[in-house]
Short mmCIF file of C-alpha atoms (C1' of nucleotides) in Angstrom, two decimals:
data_model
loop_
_atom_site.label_atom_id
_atom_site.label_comp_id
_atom_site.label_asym_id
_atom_site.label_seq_id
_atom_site.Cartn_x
_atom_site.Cartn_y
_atom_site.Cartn_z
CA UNK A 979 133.62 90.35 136.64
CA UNK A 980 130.90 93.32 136.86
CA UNK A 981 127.33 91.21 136.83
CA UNK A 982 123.55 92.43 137.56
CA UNK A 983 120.65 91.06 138.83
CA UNK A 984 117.85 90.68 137.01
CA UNK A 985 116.21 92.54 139.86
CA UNK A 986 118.75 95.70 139.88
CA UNK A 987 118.41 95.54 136.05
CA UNK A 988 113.83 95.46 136.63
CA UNK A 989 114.37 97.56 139.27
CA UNK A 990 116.00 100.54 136.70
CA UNK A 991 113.66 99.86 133.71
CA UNK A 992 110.68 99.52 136.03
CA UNK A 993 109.30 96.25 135.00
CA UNK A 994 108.98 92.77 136.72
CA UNK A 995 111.85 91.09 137.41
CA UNK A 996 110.71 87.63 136.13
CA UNK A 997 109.56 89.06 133.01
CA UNK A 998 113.45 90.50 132.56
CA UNK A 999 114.71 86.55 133.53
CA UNK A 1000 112.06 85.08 130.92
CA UNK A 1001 112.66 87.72 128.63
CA UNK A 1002 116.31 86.87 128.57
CA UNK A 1003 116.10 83.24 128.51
CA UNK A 1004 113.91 83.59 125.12
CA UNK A 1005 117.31 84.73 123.83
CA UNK A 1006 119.50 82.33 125.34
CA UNK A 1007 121.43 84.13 127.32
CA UNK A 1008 122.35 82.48 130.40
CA UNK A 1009 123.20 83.89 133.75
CA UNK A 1010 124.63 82.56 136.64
CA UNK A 1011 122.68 81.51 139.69
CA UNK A 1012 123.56 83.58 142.66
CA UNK A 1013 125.34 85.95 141.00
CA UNK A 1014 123.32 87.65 138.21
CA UNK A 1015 124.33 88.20 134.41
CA UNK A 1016 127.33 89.18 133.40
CA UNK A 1017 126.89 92.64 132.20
CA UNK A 1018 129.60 92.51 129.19
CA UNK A 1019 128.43 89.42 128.00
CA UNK A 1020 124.57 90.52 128.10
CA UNK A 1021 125.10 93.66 126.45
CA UNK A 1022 126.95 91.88 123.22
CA UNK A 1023 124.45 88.98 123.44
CA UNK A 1024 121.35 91.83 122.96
CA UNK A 1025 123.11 93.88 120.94
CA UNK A 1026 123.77 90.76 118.62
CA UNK A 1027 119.92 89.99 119.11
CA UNK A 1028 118.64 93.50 118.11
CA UNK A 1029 121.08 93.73 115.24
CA UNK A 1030 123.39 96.65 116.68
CA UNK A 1031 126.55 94.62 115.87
CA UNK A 1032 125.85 94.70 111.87
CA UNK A 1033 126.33 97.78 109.84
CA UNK A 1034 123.29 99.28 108.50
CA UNK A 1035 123.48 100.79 105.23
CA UNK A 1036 120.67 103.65 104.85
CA UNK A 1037 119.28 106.38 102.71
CA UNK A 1038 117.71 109.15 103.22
CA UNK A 1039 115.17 110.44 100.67
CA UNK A 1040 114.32 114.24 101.49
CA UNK A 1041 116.79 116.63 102.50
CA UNK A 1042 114.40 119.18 104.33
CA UNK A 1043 114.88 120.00 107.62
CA UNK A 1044 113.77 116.94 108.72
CA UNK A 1045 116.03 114.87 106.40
CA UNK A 1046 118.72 117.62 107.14
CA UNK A 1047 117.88 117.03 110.81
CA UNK A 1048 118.05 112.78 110.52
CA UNK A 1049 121.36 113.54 108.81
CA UNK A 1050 122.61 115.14 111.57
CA UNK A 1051 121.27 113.36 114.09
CA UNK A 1052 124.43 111.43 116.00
CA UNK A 1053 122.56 108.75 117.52
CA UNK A 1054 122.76 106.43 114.41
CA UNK A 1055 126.17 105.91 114.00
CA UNK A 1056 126.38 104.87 117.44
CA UNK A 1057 123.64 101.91 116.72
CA UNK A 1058 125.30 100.73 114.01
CA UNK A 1059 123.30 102.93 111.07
CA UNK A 1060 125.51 104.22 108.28
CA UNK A 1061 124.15 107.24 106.22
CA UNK A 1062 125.26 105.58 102.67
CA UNK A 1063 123.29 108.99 101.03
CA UNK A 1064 121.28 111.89 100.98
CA UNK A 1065 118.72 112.34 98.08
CA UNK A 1066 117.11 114.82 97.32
CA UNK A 1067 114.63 115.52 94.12
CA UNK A 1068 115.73 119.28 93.91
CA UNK A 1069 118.15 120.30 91.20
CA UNK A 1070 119.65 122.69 93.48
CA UNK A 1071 120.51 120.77 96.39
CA UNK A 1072 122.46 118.55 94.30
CA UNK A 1073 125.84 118.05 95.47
CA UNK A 1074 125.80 120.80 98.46
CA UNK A 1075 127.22 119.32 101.59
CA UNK A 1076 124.74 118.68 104.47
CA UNK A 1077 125.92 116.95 107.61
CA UNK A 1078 129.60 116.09 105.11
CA UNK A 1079 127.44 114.08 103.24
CA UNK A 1080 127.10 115.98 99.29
CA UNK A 1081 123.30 115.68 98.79
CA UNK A 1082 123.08 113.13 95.59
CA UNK A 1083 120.05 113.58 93.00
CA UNK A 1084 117.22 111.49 92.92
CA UNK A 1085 117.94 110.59 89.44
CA UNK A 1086 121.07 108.48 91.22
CA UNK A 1087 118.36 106.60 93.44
CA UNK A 1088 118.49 103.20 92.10
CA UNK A 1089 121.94 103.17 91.41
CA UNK A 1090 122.96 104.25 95.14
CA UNK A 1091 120.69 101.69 96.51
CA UNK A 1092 122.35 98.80 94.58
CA UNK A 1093 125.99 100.00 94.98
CA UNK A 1094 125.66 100.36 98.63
CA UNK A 1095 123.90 97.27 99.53
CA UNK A 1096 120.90 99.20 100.79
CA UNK A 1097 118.02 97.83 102.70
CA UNK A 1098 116.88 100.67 104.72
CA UNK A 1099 115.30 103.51 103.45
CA UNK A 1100 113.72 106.79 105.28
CA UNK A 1101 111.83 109.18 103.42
CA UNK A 1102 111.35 112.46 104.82
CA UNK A 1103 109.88 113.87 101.52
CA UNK A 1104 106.59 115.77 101.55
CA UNK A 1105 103.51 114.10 101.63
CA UNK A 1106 102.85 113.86 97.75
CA UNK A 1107 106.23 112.57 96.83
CA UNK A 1108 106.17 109.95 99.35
CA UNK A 1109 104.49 106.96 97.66
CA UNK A 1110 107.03 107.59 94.43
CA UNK A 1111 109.98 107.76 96.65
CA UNK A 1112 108.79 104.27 98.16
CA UNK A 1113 107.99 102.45 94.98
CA UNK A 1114 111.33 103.17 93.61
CA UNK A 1115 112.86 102.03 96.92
CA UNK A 1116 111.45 98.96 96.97
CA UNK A 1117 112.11 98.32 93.63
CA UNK A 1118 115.77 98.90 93.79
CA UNK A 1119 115.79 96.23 96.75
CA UNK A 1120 114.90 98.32 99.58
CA UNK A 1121 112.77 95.72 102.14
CA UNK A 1122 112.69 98.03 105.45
CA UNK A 1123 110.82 101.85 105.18
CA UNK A 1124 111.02 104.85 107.93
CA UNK A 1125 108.08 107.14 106.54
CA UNK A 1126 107.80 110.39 108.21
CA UNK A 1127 105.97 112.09 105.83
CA UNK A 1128 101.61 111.85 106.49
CA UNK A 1129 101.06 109.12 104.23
CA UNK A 1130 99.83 105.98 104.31
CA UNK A 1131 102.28 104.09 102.04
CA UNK A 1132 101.11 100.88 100.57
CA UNK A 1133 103.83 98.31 99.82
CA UNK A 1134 104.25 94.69 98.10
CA UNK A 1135 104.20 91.68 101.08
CA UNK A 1136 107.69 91.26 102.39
CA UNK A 1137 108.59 95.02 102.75
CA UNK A 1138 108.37 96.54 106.33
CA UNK A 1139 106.96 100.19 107.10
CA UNK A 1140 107.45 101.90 110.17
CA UNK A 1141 105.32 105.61 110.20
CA UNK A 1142 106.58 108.09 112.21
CA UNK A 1143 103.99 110.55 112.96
CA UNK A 1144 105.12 113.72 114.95
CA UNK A 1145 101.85 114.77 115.66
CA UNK A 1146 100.32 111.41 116.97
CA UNK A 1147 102.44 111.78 119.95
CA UNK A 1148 101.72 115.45 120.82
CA UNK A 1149 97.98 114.17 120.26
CA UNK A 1150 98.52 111.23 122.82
CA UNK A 1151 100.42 114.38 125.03
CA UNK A 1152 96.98 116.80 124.47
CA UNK A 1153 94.89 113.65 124.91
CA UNK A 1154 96.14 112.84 128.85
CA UNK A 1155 96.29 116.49 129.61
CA UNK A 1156 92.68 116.97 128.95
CA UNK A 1157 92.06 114.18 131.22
CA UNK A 1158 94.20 115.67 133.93
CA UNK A 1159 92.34 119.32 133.15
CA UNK A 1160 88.74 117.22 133.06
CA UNK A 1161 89.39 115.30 136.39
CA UNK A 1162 88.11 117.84 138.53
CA UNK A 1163 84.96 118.77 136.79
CA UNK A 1164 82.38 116.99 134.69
CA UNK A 1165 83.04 113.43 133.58
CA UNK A 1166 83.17 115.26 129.97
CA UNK A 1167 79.74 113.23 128.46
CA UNK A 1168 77.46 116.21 130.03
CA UNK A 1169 79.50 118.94 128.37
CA UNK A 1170 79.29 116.87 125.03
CA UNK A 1171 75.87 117.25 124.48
CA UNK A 1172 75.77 120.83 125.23
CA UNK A 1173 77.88 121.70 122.06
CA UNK A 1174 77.42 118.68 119.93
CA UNK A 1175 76.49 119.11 116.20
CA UNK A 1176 72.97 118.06 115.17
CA UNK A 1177 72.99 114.32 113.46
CA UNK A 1178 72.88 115.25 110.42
CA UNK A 1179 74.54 116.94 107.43
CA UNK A 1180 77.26 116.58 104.82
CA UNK A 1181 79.85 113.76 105.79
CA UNK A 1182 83.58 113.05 105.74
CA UNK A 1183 84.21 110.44 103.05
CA UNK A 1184 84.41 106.73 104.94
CA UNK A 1185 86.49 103.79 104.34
CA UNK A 1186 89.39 103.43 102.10
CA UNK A 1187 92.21 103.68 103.66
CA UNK A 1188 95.11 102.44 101.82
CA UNK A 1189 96.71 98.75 102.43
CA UNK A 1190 98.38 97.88 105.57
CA UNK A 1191 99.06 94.87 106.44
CA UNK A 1192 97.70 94.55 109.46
CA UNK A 1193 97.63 95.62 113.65
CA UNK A 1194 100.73 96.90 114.37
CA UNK A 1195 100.86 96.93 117.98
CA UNK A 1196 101.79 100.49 118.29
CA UNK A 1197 98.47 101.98 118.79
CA UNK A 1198 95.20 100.85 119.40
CA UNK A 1199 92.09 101.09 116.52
CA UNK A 1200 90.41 103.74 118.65
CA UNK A 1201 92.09 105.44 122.07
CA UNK A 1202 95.62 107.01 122.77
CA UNK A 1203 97.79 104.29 124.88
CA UNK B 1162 72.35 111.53 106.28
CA UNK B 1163 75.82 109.28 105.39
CA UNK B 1164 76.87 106.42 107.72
CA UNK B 1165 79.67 104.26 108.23
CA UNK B 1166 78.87 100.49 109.56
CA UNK B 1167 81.23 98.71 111.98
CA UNK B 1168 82.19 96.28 109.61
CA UNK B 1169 83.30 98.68 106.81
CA UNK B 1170 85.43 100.75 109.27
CA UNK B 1171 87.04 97.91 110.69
CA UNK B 1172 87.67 96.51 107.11
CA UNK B 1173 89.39 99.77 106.41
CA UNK B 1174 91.54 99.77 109.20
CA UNK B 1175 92.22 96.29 109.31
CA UNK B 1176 90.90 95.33 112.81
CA UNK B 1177 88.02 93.24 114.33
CA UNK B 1178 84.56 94.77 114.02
CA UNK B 1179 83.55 93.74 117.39
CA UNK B 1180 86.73 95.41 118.82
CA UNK B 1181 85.74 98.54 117.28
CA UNK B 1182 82.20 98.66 118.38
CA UNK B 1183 82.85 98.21 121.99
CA UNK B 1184 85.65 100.76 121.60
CA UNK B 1185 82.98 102.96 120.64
CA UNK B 1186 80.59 102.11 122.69
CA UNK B 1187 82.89 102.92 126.00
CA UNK B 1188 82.95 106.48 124.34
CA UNK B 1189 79.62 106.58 124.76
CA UNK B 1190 78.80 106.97 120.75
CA UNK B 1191 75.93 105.13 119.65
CA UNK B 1192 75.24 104.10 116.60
CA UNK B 1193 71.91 102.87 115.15
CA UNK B 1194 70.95 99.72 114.88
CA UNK B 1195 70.74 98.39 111.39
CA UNK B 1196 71.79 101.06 109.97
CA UNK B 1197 75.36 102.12 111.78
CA UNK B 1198 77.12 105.16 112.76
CA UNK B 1199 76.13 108.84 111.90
CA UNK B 1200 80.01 110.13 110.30
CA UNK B 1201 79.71 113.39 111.19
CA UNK B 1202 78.54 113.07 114.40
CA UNK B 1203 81.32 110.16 114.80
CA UNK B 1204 83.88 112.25 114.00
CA UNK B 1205 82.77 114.79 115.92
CA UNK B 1206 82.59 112.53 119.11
CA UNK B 1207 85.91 111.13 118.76
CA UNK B 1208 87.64 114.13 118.53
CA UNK B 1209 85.94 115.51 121.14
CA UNK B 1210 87.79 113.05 123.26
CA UNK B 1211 90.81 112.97 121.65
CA UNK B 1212 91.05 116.40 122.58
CA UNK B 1213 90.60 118.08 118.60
CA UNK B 1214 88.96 120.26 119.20
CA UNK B 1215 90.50 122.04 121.67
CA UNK B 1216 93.09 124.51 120.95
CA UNK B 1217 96.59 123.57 122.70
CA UNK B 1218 98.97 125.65 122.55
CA UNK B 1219 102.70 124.23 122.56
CA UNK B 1220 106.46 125.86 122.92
CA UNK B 1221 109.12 124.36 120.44
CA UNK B 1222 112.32 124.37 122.25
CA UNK B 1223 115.64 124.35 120.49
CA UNK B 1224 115.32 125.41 117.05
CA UNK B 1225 117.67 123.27 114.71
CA UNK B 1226 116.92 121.59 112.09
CA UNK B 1227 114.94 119.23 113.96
CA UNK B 1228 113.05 122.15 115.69
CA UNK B 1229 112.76 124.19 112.53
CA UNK B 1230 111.27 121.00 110.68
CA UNK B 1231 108.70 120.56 113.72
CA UNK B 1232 107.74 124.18 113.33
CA UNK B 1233 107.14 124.23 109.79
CA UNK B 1234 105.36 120.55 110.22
CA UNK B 1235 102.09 121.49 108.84
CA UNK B 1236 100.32 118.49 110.63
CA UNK B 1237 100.26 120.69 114.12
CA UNK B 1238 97.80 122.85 112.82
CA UNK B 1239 94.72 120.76 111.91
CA UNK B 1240 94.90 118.58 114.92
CA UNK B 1241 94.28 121.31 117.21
CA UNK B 1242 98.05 122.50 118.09
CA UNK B 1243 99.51 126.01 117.58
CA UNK B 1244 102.76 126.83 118.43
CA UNK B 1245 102.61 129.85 120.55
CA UNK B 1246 106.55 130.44 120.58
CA UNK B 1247 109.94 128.80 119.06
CA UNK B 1248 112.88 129.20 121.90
CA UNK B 1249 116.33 128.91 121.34
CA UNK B 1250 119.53 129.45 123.21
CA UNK B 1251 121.24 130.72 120.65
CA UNK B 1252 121.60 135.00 120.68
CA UNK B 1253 122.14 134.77 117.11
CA UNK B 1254 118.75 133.32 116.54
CA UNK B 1255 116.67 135.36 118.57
CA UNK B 1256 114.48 137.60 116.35
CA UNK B 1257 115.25 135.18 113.13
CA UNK B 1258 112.48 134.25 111.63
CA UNK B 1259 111.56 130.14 111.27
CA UNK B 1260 108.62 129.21 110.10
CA UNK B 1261 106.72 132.76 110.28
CA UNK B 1262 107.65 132.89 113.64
CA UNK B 1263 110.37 135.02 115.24
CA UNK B 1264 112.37 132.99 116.85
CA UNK B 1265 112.59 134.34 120.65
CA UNK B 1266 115.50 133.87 123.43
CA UNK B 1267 115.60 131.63 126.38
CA UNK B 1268 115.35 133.93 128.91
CA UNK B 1269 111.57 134.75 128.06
CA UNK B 1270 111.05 131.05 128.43
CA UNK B 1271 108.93 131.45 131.69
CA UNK B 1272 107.04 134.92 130.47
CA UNK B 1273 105.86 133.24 127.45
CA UNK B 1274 104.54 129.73 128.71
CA UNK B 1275 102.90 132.33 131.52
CA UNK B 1276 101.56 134.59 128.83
CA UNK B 1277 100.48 132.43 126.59
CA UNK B 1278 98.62 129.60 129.29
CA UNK B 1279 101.11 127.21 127.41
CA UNK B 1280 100.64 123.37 128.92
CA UNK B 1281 102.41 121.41 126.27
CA UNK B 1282 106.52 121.73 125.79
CA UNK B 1283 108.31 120.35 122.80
CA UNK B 1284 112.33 119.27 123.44
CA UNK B 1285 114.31 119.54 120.77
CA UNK B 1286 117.61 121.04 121.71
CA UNK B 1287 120.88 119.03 122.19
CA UNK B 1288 121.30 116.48 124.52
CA UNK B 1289 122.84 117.91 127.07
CA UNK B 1290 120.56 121.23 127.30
CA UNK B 1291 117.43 119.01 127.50
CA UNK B 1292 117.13 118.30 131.23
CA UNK B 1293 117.79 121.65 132.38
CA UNK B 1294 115.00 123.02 129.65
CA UNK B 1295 112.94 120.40 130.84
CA UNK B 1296 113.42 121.84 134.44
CA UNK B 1297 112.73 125.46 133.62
CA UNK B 1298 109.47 124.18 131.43
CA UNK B 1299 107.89 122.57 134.27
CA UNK B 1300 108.74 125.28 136.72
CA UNK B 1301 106.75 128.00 134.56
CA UNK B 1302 103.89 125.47 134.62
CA UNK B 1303 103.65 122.47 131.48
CA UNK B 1304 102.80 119.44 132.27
CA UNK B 1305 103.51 117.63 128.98
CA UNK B 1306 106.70 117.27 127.28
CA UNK B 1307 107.54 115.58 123.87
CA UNK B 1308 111.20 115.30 124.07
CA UNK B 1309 113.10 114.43 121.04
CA UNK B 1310 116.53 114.93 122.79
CA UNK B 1311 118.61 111.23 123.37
CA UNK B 1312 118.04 111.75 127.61
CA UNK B 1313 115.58 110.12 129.71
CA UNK B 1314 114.31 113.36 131.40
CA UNK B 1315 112.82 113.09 134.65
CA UNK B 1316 109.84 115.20 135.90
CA UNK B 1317 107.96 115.37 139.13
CA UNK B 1318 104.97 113.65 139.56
CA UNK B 1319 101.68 114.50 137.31
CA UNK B 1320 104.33 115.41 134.58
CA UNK B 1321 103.84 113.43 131.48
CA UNK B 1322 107.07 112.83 129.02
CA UNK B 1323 106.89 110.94 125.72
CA UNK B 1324 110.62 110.34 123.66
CA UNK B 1325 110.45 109.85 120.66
CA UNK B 1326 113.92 108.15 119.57
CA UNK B 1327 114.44 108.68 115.94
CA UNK B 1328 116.77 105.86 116.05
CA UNK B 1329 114.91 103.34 117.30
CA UNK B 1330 112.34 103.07 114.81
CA UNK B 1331 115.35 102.47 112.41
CA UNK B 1332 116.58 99.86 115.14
CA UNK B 1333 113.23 98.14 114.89
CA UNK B 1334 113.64 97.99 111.13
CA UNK B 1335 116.55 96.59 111.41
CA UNK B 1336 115.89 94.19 113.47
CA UNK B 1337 113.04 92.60 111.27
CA UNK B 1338 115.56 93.06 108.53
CA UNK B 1339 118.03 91.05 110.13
CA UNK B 1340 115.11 88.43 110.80
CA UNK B 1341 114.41 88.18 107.47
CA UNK B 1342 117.93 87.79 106.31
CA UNK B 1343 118.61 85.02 109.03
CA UNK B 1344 115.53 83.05 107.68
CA UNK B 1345 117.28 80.99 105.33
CA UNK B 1346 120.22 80.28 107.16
CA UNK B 1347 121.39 79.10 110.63
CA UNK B 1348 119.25 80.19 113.71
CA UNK B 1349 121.42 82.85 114.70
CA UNK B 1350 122.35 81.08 117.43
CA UNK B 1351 125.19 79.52 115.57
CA UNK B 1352 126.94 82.00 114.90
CA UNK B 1353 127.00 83.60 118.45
CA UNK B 1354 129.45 81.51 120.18
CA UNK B 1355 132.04 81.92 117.27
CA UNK B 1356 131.99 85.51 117.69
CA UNK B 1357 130.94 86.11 121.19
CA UNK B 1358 134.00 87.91 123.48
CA UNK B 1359 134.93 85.98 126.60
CA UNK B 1360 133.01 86.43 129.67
CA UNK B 1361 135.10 88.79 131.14
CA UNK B 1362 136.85 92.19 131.01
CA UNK B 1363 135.85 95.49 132.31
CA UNK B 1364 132.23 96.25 131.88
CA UNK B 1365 129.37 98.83 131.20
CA UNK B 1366 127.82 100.55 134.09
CA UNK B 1367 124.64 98.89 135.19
CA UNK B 1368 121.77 100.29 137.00
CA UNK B 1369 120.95 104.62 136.93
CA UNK B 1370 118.45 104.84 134.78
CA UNK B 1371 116.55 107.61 135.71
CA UNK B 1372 113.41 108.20 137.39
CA UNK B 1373 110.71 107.22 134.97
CA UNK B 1374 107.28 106.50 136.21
CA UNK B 1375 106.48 102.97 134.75
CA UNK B 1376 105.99 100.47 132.07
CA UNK B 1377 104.87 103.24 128.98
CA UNK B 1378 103.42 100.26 126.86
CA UNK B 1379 105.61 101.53 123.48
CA UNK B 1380 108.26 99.05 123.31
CA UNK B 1381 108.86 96.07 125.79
CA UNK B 1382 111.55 95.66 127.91
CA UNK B 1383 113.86 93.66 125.39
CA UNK B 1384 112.38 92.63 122.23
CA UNK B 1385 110.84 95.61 120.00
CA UNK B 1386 107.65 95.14 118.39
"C1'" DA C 1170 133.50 69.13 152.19
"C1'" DT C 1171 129.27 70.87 153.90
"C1'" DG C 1172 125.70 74.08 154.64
"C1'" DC C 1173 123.80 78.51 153.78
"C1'" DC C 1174 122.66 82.26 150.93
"C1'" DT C 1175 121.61 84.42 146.61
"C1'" DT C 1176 119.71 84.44 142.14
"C1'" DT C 1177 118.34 82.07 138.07
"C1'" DG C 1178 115.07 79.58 135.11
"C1'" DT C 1179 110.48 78.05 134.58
"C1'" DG C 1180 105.94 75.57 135.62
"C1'" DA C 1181 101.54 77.07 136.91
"C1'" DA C 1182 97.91 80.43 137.87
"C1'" DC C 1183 95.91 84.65 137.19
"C1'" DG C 1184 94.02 88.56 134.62
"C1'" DC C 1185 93.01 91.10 130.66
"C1'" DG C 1186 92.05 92.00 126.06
"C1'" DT C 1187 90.20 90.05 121.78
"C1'" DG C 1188 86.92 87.71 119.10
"C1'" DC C 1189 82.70 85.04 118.70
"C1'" DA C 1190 78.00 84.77 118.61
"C1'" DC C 1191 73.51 86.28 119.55
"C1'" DA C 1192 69.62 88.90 121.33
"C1'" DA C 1193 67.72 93.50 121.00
"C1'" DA C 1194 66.66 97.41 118.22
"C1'" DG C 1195 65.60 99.94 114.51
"C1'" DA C 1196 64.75 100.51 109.45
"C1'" DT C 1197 62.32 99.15 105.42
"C1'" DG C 1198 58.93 97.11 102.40
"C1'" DG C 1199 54.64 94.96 101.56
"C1'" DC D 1240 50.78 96.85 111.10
"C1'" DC D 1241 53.56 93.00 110.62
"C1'" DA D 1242 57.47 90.48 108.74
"C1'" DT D 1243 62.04 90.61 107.39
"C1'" DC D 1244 66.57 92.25 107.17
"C1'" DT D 1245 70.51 94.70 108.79
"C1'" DT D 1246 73.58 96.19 112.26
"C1'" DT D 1247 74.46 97.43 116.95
"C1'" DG D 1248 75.72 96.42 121.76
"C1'" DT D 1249 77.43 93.00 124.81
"C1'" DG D 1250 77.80 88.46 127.64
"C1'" DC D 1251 80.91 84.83 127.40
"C1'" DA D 1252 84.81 82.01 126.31
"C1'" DC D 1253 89.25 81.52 124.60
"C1'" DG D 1254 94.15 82.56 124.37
"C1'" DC D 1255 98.15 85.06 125.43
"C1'" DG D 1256 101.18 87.57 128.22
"C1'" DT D 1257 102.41 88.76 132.87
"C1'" DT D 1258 103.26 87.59 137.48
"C1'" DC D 1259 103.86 84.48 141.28
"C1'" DA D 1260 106.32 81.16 143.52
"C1'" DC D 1261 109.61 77.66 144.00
"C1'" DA D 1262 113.01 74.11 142.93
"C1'" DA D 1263 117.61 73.84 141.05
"C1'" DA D 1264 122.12 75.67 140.79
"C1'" DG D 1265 126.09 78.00 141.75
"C1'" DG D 1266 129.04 80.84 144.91
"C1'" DC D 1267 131.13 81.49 149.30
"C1'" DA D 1268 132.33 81.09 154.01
"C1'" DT D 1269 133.52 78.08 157.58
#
DNA sequence: ATGCCTTTGTGAACGCGTGCACAAAGATGG
DNA sequence: CCATCTTTGTGCACGCGTTCACAAAGGCAT
């Protein structure tokens, strides 16, 4: 039987061991003392756990590159994601095959989600579209939203949205590398007041900023992690 | 002159007030007292350190859909990125044009990051190619890569990688969906041992798992976010 | 069967980030 | 010029997650 140590296994991700062993306990999985955890058995027990053994029904709203791109993209099927449709709010794109999938209309929205079971959406639709896209989502029963478009969506309690936003991460990228470039001159407040703005003048309009629920962990109120 | 208090900015973005004003104040921005923070001068700070208002200029490598969507991604532009060059392996492409840009060939790879002072490398080529791209990117001098290939890429030291894994923002999704579904009936655990394989049988391979640099404070070891 | 060795599972301590609460500072009005 | 009001900047305490450290448990050799 092919086991692992929790310290081979912290070792690999680069974490602490007994945060691995608590980690796994949370879930119940139980290894065996002296040996390690049986590497089968953990794998089903988190896939189980993260919901890789279901089948995920999704749709994707947008067929640009990006959605043409998601469409393509071979890691979902693997994860246990299912393309049920592409949609796409063009006249033209209707039925034309991208990725073997014919692309569907979004007049067929509602009636795709229901059919299929759907409870996943993505929306890869440009920015002004967006918001449209996600109210008729959720109203068809979708509870879980991908948003890739630059959009603050704001959504009834109950329904999930994750933003993707592929610029954030080159940001956090540019963000470090000026820190590596400032190191090894000024600690960058000297320069700031060389080329800073007077106080004063016309302003960027403040507050509102549409309804999110709340912290979401992924990045903090002010500085790249 | 227009000003933004602590309290309505941290109303807006749904976090603690006193959070945000210490954030703020390690940055060195000060506000006035009774009053609150200049916006324009705010804005101006934080971006400053956010690095917006520099100009970075970034390589797209692999130009499929994903690479084509990334180019014509209109978000680059006002946060301070241009992309110098699109790269692709492909003969066929080179010359095409994506995005207003003429798509160029691999072998000028090293000429144009060179050229061009590029510090910032985008991945978005297949799998397979990544590593080796990755290699030949951080030989002609980046030290930042956003790689959307599925690989864990490894890079000397003072190299900084971010992945961004389409599918495991859907993963995450799902997994509150599943969460939400189990709610009203059995605690999951249940229905485990019904289902679960025997604890034996030829296994996955454990360990390898290249050489990243440590915890990256995204997602936690086991349970996402 | 017994003792030793390995690795788990977890109680307890530590450290860090968040939030509270308040003094200091500046604006504003009389 | 003084009183009052607003809002910042920050010391302090609380709580949570991570890490340490160790007893319990199982395997394995003798």
């Amino acid at each position: 039987m092919p086991t692992v140590s929790s310290e081979e296994l912290a070792a690999a991700a680069g974490v602490n061991s007994a945060k691995l062993r608590k980690d796994f306990s949370y879930l119940g999985s139980y290894g065996t003392r002296g040996v390690g955890y049986d590497v089968e058995y953990l794998v089903y027990q988190i896939s189980r756990e993260l919901g890789l053994t279901q089948d995920w029904p999704v749709v994707i709203v947008g067929i640009g590159n990006l959605g043409a791109a998601l469409a393509n993209y071979g890691g979902f099927a693997s994860r246990g994601f299912r393309v049920a449709a592409l949609i796409d709010a063009d006249p033209a794109m209707a039925g034309k095959p991208v990725a073997g999938l014919p692309v569907r209309h979004t007049d067929e929205l509602e009636s795709i989600i229901t059919d299929n079971d759907v409870s996943i959406g993505v929306i890869a639709t440009p920015a002004g579209a967006a918001q449209q896209v996600c109210d008729r989502l959720v109203a068809a029963g979708v509870t879980s939203i991908l948003n890739f478009a630059p959009t603050v969506l704001s959504v009834p309690e109950g329904v999930d949205v994750r933003k993707v936003d592929l610029s954030i991460e080159l940001q956090i990228l540019a963000f470090h590398e000026q820190r590596k470039a400032g190191e090894e001159t000024s600690p960058a407040q000297e320069t700031a007041a060389a080329t800073a703005p007077p106080r004063s003048g016309a302003g960027v309009r403040a507050g509102a900023a549409g309804g999110r629920k709340g912290p979401d962990g992924d990045v903090p109120a002010v500085m790249p992690a």
